[in-house]
Short mmCIF file of C-alpha atoms and ligand atoms in Angstrom, two decimals:
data_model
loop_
_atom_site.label_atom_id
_atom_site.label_comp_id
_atom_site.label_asym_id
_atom_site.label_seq_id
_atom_site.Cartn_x
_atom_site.Cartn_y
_atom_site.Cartn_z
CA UNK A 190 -119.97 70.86 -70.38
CA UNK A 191 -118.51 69.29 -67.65
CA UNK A 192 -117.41 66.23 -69.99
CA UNK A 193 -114.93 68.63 -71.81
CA UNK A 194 -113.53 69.63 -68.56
CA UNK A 195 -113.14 66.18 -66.49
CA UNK A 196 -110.84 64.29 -69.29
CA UNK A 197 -110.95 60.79 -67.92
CA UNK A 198 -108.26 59.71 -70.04
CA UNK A 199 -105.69 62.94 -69.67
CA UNK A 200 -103.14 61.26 -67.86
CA UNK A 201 -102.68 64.20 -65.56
CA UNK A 202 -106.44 63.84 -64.32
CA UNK A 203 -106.95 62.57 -60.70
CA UNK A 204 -109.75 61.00 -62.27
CA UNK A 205 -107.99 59.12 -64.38
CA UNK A 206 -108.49 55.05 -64.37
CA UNK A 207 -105.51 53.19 -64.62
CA UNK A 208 -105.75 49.25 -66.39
CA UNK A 209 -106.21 47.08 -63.59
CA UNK A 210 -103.57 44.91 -62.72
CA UNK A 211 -103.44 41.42 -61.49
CA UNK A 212 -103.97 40.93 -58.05
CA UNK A 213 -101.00 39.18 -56.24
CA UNK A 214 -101.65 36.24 -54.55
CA UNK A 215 -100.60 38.07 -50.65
CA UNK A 216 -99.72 34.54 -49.87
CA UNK A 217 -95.77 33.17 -50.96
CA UNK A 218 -96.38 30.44 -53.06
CA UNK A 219 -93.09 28.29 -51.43
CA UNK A 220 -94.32 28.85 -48.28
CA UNK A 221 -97.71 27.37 -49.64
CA UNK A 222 -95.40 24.59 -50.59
CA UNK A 223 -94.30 24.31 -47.47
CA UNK A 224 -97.27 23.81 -45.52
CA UNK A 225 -98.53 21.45 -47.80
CA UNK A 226 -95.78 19.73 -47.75
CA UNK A 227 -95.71 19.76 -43.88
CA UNK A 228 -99.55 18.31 -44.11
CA UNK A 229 -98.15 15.91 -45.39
CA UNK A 230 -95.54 14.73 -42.88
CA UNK A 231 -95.61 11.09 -41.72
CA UNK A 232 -94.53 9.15 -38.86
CA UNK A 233 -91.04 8.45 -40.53
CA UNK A 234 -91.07 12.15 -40.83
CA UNK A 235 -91.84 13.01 -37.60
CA UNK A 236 -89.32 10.45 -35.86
CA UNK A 237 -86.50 11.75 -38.16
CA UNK A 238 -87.22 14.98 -37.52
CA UNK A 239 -87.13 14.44 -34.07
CA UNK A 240 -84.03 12.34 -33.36
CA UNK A 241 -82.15 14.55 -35.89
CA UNK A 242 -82.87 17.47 -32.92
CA UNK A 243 -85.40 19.38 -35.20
CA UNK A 244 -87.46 21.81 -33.08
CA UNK A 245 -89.92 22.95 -34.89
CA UNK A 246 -90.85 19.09 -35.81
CA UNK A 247 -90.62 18.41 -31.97
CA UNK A 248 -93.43 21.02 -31.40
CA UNK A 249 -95.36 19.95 -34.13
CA UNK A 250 -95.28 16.19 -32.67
CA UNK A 251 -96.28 17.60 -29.11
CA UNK A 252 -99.26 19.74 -31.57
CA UNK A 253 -100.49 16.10 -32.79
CA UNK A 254 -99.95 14.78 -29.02
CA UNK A 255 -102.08 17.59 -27.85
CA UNK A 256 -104.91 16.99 -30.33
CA UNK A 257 -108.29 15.57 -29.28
CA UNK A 258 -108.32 14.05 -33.21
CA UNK A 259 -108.79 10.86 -33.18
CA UNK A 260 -106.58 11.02 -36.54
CA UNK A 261 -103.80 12.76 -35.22
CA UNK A 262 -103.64 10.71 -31.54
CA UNK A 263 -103.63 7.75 -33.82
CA UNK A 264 -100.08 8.85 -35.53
CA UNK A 265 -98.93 10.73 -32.37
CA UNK A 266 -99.28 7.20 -30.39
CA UNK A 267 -96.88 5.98 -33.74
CA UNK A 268 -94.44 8.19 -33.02
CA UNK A 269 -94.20 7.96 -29.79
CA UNK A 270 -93.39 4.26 -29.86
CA UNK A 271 -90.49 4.95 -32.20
CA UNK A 272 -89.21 7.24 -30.21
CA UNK A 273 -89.49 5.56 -27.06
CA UNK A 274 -86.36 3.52 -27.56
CA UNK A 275 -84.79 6.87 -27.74
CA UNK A 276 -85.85 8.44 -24.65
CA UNK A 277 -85.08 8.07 -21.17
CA UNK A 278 -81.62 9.96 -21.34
CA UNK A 279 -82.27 12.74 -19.18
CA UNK A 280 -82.89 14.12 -15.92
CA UNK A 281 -86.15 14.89 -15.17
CA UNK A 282 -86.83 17.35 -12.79
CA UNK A 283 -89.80 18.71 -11.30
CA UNK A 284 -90.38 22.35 -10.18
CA UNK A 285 -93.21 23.90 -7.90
CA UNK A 286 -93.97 26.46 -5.71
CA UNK A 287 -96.86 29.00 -5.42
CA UNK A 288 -97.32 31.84 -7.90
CA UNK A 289 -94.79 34.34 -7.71
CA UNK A 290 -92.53 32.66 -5.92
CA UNK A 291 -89.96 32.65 -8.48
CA UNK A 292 -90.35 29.63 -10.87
CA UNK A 293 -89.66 31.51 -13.82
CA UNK A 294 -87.35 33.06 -12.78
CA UNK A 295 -85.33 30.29 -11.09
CA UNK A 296 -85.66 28.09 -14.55
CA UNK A 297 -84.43 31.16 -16.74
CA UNK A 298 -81.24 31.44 -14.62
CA UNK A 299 -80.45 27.43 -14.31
CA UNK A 300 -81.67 26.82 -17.68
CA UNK A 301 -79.49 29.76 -19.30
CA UNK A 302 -76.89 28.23 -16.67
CA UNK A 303 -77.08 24.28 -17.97
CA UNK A 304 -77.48 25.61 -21.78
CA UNK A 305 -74.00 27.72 -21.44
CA UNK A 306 -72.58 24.78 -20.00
CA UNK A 307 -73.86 21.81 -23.59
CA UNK A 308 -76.69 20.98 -21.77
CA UNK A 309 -80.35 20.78 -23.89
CA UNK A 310 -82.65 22.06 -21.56
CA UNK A 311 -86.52 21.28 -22.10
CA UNK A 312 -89.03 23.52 -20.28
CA UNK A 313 -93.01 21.71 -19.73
CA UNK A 314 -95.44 23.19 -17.72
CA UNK A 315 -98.36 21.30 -15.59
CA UNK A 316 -101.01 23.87 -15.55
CA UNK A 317 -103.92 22.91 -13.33
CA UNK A 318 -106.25 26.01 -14.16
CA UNK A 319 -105.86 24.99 -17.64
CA UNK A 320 -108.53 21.90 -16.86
CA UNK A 321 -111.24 24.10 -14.89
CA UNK A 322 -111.26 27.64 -16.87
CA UNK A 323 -109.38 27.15 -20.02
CA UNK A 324 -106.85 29.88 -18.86
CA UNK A 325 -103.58 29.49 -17.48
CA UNK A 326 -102.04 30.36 -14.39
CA UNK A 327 -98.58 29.72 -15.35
CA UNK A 328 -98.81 31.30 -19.01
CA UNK A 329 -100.26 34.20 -18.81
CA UNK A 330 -96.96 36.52 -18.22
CA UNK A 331 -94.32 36.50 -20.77
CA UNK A 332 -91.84 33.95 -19.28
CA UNK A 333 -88.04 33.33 -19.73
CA UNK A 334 -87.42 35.24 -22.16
CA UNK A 335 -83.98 34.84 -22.30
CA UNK A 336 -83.90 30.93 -22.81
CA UNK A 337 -86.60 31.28 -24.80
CA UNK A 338 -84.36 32.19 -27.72
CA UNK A 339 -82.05 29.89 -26.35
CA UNK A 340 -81.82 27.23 -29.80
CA UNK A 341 -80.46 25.13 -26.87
CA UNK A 342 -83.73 25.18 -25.16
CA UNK A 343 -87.32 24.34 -26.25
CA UNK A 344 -90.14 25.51 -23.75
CA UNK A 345 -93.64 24.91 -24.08
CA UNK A 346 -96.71 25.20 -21.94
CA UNK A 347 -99.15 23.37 -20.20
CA UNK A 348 -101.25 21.15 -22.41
CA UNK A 349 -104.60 22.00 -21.80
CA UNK A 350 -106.02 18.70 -21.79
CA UNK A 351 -109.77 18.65 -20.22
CA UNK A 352 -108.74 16.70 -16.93
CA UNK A 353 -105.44 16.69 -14.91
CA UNK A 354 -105.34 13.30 -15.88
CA UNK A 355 -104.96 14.34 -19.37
CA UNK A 356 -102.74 16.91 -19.11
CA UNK A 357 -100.85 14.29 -16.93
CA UNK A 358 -100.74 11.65 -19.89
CA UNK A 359 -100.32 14.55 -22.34
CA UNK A 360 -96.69 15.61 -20.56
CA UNK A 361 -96.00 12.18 -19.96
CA UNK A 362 -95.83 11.19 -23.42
CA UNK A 363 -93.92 15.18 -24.07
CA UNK A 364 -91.26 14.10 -22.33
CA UNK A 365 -90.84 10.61 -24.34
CA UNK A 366 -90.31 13.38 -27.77
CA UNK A 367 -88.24 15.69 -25.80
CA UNK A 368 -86.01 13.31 -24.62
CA UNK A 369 -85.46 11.54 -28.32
CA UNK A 370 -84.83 15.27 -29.34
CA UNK A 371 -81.61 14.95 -27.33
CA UNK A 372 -83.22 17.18 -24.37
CA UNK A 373 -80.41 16.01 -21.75
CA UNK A 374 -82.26 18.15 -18.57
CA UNK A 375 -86.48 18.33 -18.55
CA UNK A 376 -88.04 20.59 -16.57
CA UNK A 377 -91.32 19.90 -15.22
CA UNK A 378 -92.72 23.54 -13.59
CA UNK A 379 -96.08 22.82 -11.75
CA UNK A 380 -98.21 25.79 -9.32
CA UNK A 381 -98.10 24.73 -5.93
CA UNK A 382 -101.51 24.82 -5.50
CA UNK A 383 -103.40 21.23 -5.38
CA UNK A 384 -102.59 17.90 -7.38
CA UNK A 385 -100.50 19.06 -10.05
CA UNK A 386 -97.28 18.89 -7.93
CA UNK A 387 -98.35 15.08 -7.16
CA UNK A 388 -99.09 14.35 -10.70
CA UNK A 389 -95.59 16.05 -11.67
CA UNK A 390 -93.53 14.02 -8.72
CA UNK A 391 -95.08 11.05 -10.50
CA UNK A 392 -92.83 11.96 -13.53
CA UNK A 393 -89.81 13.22 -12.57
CA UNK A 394 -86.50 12.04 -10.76
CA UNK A 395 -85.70 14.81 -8.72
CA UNK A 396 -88.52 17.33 -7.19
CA UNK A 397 -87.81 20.88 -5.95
CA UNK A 398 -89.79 23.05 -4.04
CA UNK A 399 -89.55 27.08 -4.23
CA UNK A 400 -90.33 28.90 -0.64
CA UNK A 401 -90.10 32.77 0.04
CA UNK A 402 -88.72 33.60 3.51
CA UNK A 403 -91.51 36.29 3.79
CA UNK A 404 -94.59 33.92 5.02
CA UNK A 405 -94.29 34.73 8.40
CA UNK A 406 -94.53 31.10 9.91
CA UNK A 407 -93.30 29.64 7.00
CA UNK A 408 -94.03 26.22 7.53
CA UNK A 409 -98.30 26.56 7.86
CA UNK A 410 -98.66 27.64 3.86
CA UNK A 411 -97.23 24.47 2.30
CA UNK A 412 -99.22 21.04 2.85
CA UNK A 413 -97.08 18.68 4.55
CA UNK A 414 -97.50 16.33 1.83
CA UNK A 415 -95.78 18.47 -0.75
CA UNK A 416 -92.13 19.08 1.47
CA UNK A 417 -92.51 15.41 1.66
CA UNK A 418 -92.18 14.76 -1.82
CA UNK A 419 -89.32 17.43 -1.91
CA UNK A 420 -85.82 16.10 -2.75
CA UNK A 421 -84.40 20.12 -1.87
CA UNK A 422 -86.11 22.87 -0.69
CA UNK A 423 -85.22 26.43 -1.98
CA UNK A 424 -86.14 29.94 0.09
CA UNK A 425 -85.80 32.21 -3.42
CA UNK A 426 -85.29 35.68 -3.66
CA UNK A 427 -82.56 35.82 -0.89
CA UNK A 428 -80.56 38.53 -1.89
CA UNK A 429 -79.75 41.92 -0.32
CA UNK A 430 -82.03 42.49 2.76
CA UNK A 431 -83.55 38.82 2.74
CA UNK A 432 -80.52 36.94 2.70
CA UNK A 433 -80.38 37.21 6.18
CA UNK A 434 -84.51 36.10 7.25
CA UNK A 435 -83.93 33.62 4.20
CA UNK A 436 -81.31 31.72 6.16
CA UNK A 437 -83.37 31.59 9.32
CA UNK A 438 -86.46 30.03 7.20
CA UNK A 439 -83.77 27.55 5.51
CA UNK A 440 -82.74 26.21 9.35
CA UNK A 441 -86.51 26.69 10.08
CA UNK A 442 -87.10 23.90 7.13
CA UNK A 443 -83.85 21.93 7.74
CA UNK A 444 -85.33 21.17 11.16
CA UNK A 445 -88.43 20.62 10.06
CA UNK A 446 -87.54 18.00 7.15
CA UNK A 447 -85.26 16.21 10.11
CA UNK A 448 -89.02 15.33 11.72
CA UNK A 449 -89.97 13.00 8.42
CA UNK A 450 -89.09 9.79 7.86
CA UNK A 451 -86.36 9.02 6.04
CA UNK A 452 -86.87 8.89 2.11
CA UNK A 453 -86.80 5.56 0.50
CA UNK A 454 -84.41 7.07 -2.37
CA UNK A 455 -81.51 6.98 0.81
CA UNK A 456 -81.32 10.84 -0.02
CA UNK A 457 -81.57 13.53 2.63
CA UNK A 458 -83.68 16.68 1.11
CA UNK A 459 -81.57 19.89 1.29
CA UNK A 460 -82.20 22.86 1.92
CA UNK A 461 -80.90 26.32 -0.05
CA UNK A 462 -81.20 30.07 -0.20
CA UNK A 463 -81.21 31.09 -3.95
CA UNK A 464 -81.42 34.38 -5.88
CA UNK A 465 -83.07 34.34 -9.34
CA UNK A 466 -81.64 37.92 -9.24
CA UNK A 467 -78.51 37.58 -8.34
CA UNK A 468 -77.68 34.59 -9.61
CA UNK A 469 -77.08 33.18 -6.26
CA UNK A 470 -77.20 29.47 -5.20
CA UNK A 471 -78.61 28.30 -8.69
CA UNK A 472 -74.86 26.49 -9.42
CA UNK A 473 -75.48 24.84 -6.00
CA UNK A 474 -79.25 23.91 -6.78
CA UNK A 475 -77.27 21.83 -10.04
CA UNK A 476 -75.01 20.51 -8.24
CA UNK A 477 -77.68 18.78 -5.68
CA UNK A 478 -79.59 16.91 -8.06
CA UNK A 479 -76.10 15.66 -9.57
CA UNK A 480 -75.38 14.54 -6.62
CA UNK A 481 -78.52 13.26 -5.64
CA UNK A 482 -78.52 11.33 -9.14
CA UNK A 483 -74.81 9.98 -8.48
CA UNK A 484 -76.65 8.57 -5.21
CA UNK A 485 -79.78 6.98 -6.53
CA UNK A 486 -78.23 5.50 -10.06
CA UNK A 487 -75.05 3.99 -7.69
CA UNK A 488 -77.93 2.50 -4.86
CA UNK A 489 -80.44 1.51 -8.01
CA UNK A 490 -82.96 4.18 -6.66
CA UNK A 491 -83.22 5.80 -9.59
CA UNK A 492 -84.25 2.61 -11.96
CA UNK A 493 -86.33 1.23 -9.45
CA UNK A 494 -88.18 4.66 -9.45
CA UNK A 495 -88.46 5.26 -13.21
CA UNK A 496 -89.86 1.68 -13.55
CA UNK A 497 -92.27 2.16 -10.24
CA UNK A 498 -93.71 5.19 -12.33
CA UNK A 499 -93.96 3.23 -15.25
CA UNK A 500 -96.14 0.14 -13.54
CA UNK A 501 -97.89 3.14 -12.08
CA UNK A 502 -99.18 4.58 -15.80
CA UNK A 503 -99.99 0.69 -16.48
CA UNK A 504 -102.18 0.31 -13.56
CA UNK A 505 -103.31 4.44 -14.15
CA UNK A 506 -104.68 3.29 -17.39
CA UNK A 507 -106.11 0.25 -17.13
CA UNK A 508 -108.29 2.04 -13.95
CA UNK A 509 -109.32 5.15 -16.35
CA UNK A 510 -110.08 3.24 -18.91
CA UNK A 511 -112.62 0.58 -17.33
CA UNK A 512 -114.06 3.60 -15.56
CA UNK A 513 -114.53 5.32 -18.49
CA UNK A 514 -115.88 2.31 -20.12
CA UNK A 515 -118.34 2.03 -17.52
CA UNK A 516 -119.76 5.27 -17.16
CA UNK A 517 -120.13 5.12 -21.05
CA UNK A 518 -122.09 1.89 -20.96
CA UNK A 519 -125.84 1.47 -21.36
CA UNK A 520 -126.21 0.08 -18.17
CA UNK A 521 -124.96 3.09 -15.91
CA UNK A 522 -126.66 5.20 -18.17
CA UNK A 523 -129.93 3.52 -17.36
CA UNK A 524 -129.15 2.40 -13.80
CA UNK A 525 -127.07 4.76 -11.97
CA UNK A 526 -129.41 7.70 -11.52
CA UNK A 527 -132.12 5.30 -10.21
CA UNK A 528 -128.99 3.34 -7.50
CA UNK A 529 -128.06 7.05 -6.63
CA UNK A 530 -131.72 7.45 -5.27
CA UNK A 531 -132.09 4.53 -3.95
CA UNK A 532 -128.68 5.29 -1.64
CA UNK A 533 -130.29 8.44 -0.96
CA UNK A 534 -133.57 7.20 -0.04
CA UNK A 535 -131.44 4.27 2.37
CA UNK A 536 -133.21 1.57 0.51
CA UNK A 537 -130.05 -0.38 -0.72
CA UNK A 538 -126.14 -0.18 0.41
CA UNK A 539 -124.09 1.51 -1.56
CA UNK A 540 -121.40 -1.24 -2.00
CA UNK A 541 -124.10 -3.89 -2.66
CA UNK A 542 -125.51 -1.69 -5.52
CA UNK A 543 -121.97 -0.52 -6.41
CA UNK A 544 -121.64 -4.62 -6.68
CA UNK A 545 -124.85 -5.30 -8.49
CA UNK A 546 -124.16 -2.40 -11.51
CA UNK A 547 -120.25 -3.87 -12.17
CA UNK A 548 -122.00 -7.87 -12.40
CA UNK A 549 -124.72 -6.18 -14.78
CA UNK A 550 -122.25 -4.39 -16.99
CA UNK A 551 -119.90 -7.22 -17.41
CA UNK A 552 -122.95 -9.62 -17.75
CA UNK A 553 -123.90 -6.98 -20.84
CA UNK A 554 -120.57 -7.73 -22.44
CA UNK A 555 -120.96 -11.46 -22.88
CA UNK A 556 -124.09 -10.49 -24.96
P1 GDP B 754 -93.53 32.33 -10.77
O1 GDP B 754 -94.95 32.79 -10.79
O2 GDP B 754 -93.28 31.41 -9.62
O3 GDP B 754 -93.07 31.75 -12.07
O4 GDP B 754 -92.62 33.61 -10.45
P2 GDP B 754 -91.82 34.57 -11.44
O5 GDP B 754 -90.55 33.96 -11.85
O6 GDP B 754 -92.72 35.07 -12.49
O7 GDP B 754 -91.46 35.74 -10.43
C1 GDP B 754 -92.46 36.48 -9.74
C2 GDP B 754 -91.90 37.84 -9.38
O8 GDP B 754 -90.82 37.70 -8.49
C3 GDP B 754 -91.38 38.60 -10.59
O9 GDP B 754 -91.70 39.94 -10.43
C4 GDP B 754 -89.90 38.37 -10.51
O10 GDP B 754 -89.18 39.42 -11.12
C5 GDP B 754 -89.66 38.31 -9.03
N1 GDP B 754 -88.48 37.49 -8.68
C6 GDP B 754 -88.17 36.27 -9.15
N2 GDP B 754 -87.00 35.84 -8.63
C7 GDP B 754 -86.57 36.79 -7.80
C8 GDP B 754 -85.42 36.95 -6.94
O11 GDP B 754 -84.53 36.09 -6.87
N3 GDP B 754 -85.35 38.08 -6.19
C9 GDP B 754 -86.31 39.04 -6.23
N4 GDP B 754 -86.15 40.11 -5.46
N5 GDP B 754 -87.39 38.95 -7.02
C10 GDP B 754 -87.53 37.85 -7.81
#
């Protein structure tokens, strides 16, 4: 009965099944194409697409930099060569300060600044959480916003790289690409907070530090160390009510840079007020490291600098490597558990055992 009433072919039946059709691929084919094609990319590829200014190969070269692949290290370590004789042509300068001091912000405003004025403005990060947790402290926000649709500027963030070291190498070898992209100002923004900032004033030519009047007695947060590394000091978010305690921290710091010995570079640091907000004492920031850069290329500091850094990633290597070679070999495997109990126990010295391990592993070598 019911059969005569539900008409499964009556075209005006809900019920009625329509001829399937063929399911679209959801996928574009081209842009299949693409990506195949893009697999396919080699060295040649990447270099031209670099030196020809082409973002989006840039960040896939710093993709194969940042792989642990043994394939894709293999090629990245290829293109970086090629580009190496391209790179160089920039300014490299390094930014830290503690979280929330204004890093951001301060890049955003002087990178917006530089682009408006021809500039190429690259923005890396040194992220030290990235080697204990993963995480980032630097990337977690949403950052620069403006420059980041900049097609002027190219920002991208800390490689996360299992060891400072790494991440260290990692940016290192960033820069090289950036720079044979025709990056003419690279930005190296580091937390404030440990080694990072040491590891990024081992890459760059000019190092500022970011300071908030509000600390109270200023001068006990920051490690002595770091304002010693600092080519300019800047007390950020100096506007309106601040500008005033802002000044008295700068001639707090002035005085207090006065105490250290002068800096091989022939430079004396400088210090600033700035505003990210208002836009205050960023042109004057610029105008510093010009200066400073006039200085050091006319008295050879800045060669002598660049090639010190260099020897320094010769000697950095050669160190990490035989240490990692060692700890890898048979012989610490078997041995160094039993000399670490031994130490304990004061049955042996430490650098006789220390002695006895290296003879044994290069003895292993010869076998
Ligand atoms: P970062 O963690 O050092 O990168 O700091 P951010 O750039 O993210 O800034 C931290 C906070 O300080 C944000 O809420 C900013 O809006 C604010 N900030 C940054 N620059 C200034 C400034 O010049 N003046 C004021 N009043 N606030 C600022």
């Amino acid at each position: 009965m019911y059969d005569q009433v539900i008409d499964k072919n009556n075209p005006n039946s809900a019920l009625k099944v329509t001829q399937g059709a063929e399911n679209k691929r959801d996928v574009n084919e081209n842009f299949l194409k693409i990506v195949k094609k893009a697999k396919e990319l080699s060295v040649d590829d990447y270099v031209e697409g670099i030196l020809s200014g082409n973002r989006t190969l840039l960040a896939r070269a710093i993709t194969l930099v940042e792989s642990h692949l043994y394939k894709h290290q293999e090629m990245a370590q290829q293109v970086i060569e090629k580009c190496l004789k391209h790179a160089g042509n920039s300014i490299r300068l390094g930014i830290t300060g503690v979280p929330g001091v204004g890093k951001s912000s301060v890049i955003e405003v002087l990178g917006k600044m530089l682009t408006s004025q021809g500039h190429k403005v690259a923005v890396l990060a040194i992220d030290p959480s990235s080697e204990r947790s993963g995480g980032s402290i630097l990337g977690d926000k949403t950052r620069m916003e403006l420059l980041s649709c900049d097609e002027n500027a190219f920002i991208r963030p800390s490689p996360s790289a299992g060891s400072l070291g790494g991440v260290a190498r990692k940016t290192r070898e960033i820069i090289i690409l950036c720079e044979a992209a025709g990056f003419d100002v690279v930005i190296i923004e580091t937390v404030g907070v440990g080694q990072s900032e040491v590891l990024a004033h081992s890459m760059v030519d000019f190092f500022l530090l970011l300071q908030l009047a509000n600390a109270g007695d200023e001068l006990q947060g920051i490690k002595r160390g770091i304002m010693e590394m600092a080519d300019a000091i800047a007390i950020n978010k100096a506007e309106g009510k601040e500008k005033e305690r802002s000044e008295l921290a700068a001639s707090h710091y002035r005085n207090a840079l006065h105490l250290f010995p002068p800096q091989e570079s022939g430079w004396q640091p400088k210090v600033f007020t700035c505003s990210a907000y208002s836009k205050m004492g960023i042109d004057a920031i610029w105008q510093t490291i010009l200066d400073y850069v006039a200085l050091t290329k006319k008295n050879g500091f800045f060669y002598k600098n660049r090639n010190e850094q260099n020897l320094r990633i010769l000697s950095e290597t050669i160190q990490q490597t035989l240490l990692e070679k060692f700890y890898n070999s048979e012989v610490a495997k078997q041995k160094l558990d039993i000399a670490k109990d031994d130490i304990l126990d004061n049955k042996v010295s430490a650098y006789i055992i220390a002695q006895k391990l290296i003879d044994e592993y290069f003895q292993s070598l010869e076998k």
